[in-house]
CSV table of C-alpha atoms in Angstrom, one decimal:
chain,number,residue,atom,x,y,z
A,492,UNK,CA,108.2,102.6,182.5
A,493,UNK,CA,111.4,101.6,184.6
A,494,UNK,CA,114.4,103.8,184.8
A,495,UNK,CA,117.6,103.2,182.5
A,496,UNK,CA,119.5,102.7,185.5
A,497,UNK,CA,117.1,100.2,187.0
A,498,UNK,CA,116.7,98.1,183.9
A,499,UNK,CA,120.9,98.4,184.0
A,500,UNK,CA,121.1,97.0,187.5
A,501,UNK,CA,118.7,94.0,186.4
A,502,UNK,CA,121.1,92.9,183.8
A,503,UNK,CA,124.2,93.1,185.8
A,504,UNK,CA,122.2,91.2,188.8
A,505,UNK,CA,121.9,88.2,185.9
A,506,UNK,CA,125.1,88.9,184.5
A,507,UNK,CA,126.5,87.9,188.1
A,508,UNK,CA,124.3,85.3,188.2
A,509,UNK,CA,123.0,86.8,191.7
A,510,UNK,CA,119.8,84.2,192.3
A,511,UNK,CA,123.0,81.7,193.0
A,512,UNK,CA,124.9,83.5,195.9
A,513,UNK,CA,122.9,82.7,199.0
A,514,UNK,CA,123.2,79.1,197.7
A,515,UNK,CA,126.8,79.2,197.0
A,516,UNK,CA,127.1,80.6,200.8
A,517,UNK,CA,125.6,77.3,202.1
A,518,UNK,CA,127.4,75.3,199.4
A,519,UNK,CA,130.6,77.1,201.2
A,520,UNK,CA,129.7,77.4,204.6
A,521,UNK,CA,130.8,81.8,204.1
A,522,UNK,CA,128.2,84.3,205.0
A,523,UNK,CA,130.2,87.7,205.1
A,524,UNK,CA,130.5,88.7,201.6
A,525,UNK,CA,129.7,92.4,201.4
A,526,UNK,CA,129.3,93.1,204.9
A,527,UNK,CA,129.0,96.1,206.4
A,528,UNK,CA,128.6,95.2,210.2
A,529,UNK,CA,129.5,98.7,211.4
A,530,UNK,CA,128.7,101.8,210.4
A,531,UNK,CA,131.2,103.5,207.3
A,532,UNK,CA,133.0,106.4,208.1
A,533,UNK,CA,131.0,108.7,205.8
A,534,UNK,CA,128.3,107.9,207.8
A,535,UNK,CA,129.8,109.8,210.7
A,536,UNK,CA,129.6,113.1,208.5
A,537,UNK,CA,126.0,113.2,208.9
A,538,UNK,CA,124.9,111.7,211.9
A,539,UNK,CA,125.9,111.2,216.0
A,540,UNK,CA,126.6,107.4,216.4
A,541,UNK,CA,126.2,106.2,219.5
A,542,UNK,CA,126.8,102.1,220.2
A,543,UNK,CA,125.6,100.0,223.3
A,544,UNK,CA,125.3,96.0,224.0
A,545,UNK,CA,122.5,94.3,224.8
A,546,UNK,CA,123.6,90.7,225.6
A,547,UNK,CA,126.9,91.4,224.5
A,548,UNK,CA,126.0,92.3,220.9
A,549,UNK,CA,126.2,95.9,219.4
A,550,UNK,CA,123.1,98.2,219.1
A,551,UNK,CA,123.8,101.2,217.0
A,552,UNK,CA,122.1,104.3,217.3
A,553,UNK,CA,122.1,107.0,214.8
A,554,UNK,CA,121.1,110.2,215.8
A,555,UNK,CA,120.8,114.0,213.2
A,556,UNK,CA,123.7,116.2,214.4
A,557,UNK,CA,121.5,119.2,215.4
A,558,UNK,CA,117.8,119.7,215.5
A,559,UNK,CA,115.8,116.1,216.8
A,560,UNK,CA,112.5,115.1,216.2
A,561,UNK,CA,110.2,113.2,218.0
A,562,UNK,CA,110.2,110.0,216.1
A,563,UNK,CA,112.5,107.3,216.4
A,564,UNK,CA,112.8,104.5,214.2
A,565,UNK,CA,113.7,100.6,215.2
A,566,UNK,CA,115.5,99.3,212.1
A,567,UNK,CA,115.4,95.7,211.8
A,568,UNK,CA,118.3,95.1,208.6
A,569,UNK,CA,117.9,92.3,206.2
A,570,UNK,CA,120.5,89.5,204.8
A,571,UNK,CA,118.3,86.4,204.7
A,572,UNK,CA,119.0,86.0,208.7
A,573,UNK,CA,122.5,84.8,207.7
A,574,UNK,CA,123.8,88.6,206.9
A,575,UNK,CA,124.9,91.3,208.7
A,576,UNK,CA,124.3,95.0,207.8
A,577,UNK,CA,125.6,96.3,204.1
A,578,UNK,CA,126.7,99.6,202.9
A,579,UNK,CA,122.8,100.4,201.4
A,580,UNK,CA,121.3,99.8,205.1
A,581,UNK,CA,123.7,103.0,206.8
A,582,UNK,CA,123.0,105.1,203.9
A,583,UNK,CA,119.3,104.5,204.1
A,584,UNK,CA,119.4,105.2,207.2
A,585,UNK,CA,121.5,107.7,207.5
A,586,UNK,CA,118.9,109.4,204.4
A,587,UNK,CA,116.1,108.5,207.1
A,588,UNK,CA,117.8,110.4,209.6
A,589,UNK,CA,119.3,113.6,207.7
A,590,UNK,CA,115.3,114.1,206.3
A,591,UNK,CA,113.0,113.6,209.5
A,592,UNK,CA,115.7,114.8,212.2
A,593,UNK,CA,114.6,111.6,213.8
A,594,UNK,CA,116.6,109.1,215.5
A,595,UNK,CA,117.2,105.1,214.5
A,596,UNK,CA,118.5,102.5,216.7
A,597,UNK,CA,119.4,99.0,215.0
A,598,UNK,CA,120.8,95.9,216.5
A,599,UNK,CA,123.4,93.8,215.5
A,600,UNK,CA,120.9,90.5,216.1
A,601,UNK,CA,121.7,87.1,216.3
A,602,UNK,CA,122.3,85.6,213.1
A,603,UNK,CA,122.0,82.0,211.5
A,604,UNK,CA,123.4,79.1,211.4
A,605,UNK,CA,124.9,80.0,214.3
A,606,UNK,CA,122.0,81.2,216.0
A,607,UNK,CA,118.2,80.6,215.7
A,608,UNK,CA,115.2,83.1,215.5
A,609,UNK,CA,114.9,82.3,219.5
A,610,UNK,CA,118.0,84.2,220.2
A,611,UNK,CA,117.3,86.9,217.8
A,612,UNK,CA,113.7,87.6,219.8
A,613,UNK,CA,115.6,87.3,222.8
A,614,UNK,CA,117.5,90.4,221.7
A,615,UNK,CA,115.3,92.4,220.0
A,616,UNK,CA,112.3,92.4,222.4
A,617,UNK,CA,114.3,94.0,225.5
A,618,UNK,CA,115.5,96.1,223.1
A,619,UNK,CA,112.3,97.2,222.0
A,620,UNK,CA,110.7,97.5,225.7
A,621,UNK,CA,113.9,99.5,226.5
A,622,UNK,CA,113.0,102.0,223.9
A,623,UNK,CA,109.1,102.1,224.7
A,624,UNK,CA,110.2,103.1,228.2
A,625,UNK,CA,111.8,106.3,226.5
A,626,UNK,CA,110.0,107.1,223.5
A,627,UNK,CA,106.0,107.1,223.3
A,628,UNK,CA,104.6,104.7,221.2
A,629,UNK,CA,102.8,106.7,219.0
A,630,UNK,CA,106.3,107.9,218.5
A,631,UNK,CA,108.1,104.5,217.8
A,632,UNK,CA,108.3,103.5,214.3
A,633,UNK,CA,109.1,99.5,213.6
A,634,UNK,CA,110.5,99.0,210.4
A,635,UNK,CA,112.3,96.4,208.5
A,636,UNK,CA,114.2,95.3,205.1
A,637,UNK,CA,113.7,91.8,203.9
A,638,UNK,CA,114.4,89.2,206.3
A,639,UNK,CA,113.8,92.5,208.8
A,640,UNK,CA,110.7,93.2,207.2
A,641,UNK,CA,109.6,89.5,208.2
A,642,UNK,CA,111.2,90.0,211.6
A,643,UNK,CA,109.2,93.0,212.2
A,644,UNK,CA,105.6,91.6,211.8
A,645,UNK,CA,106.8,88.9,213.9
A,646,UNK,CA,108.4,90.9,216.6
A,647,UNK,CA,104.5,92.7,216.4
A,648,UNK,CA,102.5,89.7,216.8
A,649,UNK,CA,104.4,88.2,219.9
A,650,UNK,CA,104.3,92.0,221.2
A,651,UNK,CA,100.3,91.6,220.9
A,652,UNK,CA,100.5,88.5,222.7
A,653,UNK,CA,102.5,89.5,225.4
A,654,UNK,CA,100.2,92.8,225.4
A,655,UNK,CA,102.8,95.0,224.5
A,656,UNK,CA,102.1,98.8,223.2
A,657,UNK,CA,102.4,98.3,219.9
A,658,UNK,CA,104.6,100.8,217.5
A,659,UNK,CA,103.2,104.2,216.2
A,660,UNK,CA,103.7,102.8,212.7
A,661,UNK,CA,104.8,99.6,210.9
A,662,UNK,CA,107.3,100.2,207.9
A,663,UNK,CA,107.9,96.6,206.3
A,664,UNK,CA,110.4,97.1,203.0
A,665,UNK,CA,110.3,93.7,200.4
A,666,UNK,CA,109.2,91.5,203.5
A,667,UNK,CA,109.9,88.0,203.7
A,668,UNK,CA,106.7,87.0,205.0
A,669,UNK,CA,107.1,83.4,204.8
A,670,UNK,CA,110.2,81.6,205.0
A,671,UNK,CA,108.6,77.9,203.6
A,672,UNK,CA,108.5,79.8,200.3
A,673,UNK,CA,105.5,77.4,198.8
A,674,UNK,CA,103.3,80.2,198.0
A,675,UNK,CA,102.5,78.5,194.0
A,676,UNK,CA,102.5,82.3,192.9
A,677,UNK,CA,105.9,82.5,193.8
A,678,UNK,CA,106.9,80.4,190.4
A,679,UNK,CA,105.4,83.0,187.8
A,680,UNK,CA,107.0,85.7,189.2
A,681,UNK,CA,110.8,83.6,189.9
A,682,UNK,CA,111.8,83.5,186.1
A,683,UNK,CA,111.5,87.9,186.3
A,684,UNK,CA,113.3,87.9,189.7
A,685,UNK,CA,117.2,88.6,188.9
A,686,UNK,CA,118.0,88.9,192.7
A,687,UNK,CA,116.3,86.7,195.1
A,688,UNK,CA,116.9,82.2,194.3
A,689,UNK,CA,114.4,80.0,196.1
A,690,UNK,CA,116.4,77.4,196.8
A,691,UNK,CA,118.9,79.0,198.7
A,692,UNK,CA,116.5,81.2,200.5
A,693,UNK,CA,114.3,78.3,201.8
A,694,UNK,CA,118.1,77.0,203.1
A,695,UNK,CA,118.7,79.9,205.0
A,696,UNK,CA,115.1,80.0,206.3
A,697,UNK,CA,115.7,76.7,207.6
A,698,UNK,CA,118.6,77.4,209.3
A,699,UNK,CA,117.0,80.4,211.2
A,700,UNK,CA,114.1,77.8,212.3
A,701,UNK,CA,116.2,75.7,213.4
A,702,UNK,CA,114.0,73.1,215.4
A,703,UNK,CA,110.9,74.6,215.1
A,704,UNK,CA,108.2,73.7,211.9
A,705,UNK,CA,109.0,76.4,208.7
A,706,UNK,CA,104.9,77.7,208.9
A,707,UNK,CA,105.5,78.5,212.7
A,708,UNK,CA,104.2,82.3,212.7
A,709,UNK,CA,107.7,82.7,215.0
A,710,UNK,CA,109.4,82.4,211.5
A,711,UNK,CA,106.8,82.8,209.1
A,712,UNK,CA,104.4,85.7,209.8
A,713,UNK,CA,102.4,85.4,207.4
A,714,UNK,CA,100.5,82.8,209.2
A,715,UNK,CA,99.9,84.5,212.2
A,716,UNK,CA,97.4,86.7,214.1
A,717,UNK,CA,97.1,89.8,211.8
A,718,UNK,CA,94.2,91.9,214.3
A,719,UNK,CA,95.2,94.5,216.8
A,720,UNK,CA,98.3,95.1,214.7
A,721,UNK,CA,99.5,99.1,213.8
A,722,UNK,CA,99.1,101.0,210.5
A,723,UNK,CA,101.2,99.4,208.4
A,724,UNK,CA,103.2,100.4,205.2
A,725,UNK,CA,104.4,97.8,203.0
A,726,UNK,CA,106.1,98.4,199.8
A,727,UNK,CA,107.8,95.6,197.3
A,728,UNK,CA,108.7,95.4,193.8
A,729,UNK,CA,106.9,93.5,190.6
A,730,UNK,CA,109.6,91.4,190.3
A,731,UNK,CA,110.7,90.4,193.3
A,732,UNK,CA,109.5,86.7,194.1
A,733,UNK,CA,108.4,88.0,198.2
A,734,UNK,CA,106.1,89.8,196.3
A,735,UNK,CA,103.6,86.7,196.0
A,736,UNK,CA,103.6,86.9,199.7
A,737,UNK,CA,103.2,90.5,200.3
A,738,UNK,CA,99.6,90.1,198.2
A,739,UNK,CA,98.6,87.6,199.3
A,740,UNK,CA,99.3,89.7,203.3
A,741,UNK,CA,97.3,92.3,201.6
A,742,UNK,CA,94.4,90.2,201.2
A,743,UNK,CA,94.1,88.5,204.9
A,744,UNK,CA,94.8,92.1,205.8
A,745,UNK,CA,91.8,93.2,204.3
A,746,UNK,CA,89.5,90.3,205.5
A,747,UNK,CA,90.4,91.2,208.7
A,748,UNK,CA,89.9,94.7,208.6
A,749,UNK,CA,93.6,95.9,209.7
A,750,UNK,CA,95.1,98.7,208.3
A,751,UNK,CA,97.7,98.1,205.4
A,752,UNK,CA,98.8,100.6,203.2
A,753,UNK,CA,100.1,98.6,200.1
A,754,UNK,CA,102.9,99.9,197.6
A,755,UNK,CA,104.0,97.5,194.7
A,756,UNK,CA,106.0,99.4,192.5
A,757,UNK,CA,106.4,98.4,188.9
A,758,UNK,CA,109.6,96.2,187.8
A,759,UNK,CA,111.5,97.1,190.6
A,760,UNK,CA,113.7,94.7,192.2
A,761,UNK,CA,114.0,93.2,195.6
A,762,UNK,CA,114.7,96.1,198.4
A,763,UNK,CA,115.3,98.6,195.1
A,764,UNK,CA,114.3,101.3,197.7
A,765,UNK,CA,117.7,100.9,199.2
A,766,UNK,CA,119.4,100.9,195.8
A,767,UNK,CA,120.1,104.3,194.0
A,768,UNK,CA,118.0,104.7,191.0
A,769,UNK,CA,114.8,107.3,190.2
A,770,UNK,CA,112.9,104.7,191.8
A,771,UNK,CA,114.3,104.3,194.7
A,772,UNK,CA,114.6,108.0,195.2
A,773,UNK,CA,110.6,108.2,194.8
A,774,UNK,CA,110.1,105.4,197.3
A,775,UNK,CA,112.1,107.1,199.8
A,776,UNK,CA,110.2,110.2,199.6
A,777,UNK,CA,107.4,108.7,199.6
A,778,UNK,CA,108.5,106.6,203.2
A,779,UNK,CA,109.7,109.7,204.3
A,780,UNK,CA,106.2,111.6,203.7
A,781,UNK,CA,103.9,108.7,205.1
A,782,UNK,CA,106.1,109.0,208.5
A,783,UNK,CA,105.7,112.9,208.7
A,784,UNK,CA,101.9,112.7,207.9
């Protein structure tokens, strides 16, 4: 049974009618409500931050103030690729950082409309090279939120065709698998999703395609090679409408014999793991325990 606070949060999410705001961002032409783009000063109690540029944008990297592991975590944020970070994805962070010692480095990518997926890759692969020159890969940990959880499996699949080492491990949190959105299971699960609006999801998707076709696996993973990938972990909520996706991942993951790990957690929310409630909580120990295994 869900937790008092979740089923709380779910009301206030109608209340505010949040299935609207992504679509009222279009309808406005504003994307930085609620943005977080650097990291809050409370997060500089816990951890060393240390920012570089790559192409002129900021790369953050948080690091524990005393003892380090050997892990280190890409962090690919979410926001619909017209977002920049919020206030939950430095205190999830920082949580992943205080409770494996481990390091996280996360770019500031290129966002839509003013940019397209093309100039987020052209970020976020050098970025990721850089790092596999330091860290082994069986070290590197690729993980992603939402739109980030898309972006990872993408980032993957073009890593596989440019025979990159792939990641140790492949962390993808509420995914956005598939930015077309036609997926028919998507509309039985919509009327129990308080969060997440098709329509202005499918605009933002758009917008981060620019020229290129919605199914390209660029922008839309989901349709693209899933062999020769790394363990992956993915975790989403009952009523979150990427959820119709994420099965339907789990299933082509099967048939082609990858390795998924597959987490769907009861009436939870979209990316409820970043939230604060008893569920979140037992996701993030549980993300926390598959990295240490």
């Amino acid at each position: 049974m869900a937790s008092i606070k979740s089923k709380a949060f779910i009301v206030f999410l109608r209340l505010i009618r949040k299935k609207s705001f992504l679509k009222m961002q279009f309808d406005f032409g504003k994307f930085d409500f609620y943005q977080c783009p650097k990291p809050p000063k409370k997060i500089y109690d816990t951890c060393l931050v240390e920012q570089t540029f790559i192409q002129g944008r900021p790369v953050f990297t948080l690091h524990p103030k005393h003892s380090r592991s050997v892990k280190h975590i890409l962090y690919l944020h979410g926001g619909a690729y017209v977002q920049n970070f919020v206030r939950q994805h430095w205190t999830f962070m920082a949580f992943l950082v205080q409770n494996l010692q481990c390091s996280i480095t996360t770019p500031d990518y290129p966002l839509a409309p003013g940019f397209t997926y093309k100039d987020a890759f052209q970020m976020v692969i050098p970025l990721y090279k850089e790092l596999l020159d330091r860290v082994p890969a069986h070290n590197l940990i690729l993980m992603g939120d939402s739109a980030g959880g898309g972006f990872a499996l993408a980032l993957c699949q073009q890593l596989q065709q440019e025979k990159v080492t792939q990641p140790g491990q492949l962390f993808l949190l509420s995914p956005w698998l598939d930015i077309s959105l036609t997926n028919p299971a998507i509309q039985a699960i919509d009327p129990l999703d308080p969060f997440l609006g098709i329509e202005g999801l499918q605009k933002a998707g758009i917008s981060y395609a620019g020229d290129t076709d919605v199914h390209n696996p660029m922008v839309s993973p989901i349709n693209g090679s899933l062999a020769a990938l790394p363990p992956m972990y993915l975790f989403i909520g009952s009523r979150d409408i990427l959820a119709a996706d994420a099965r339907k991942l789990m299933i082509l993951m099967q048939k082609e014999k990858s390795t998924i790990h597959y987490y769907e957690y009861a009436e939870m929310v979209h990316v409820w793991m970043l939230m604060n409630f008893p569920e979140s909580r037992k996701a993030r120990d549980q993300i926390i325990s598959l990295i240490k295994q």
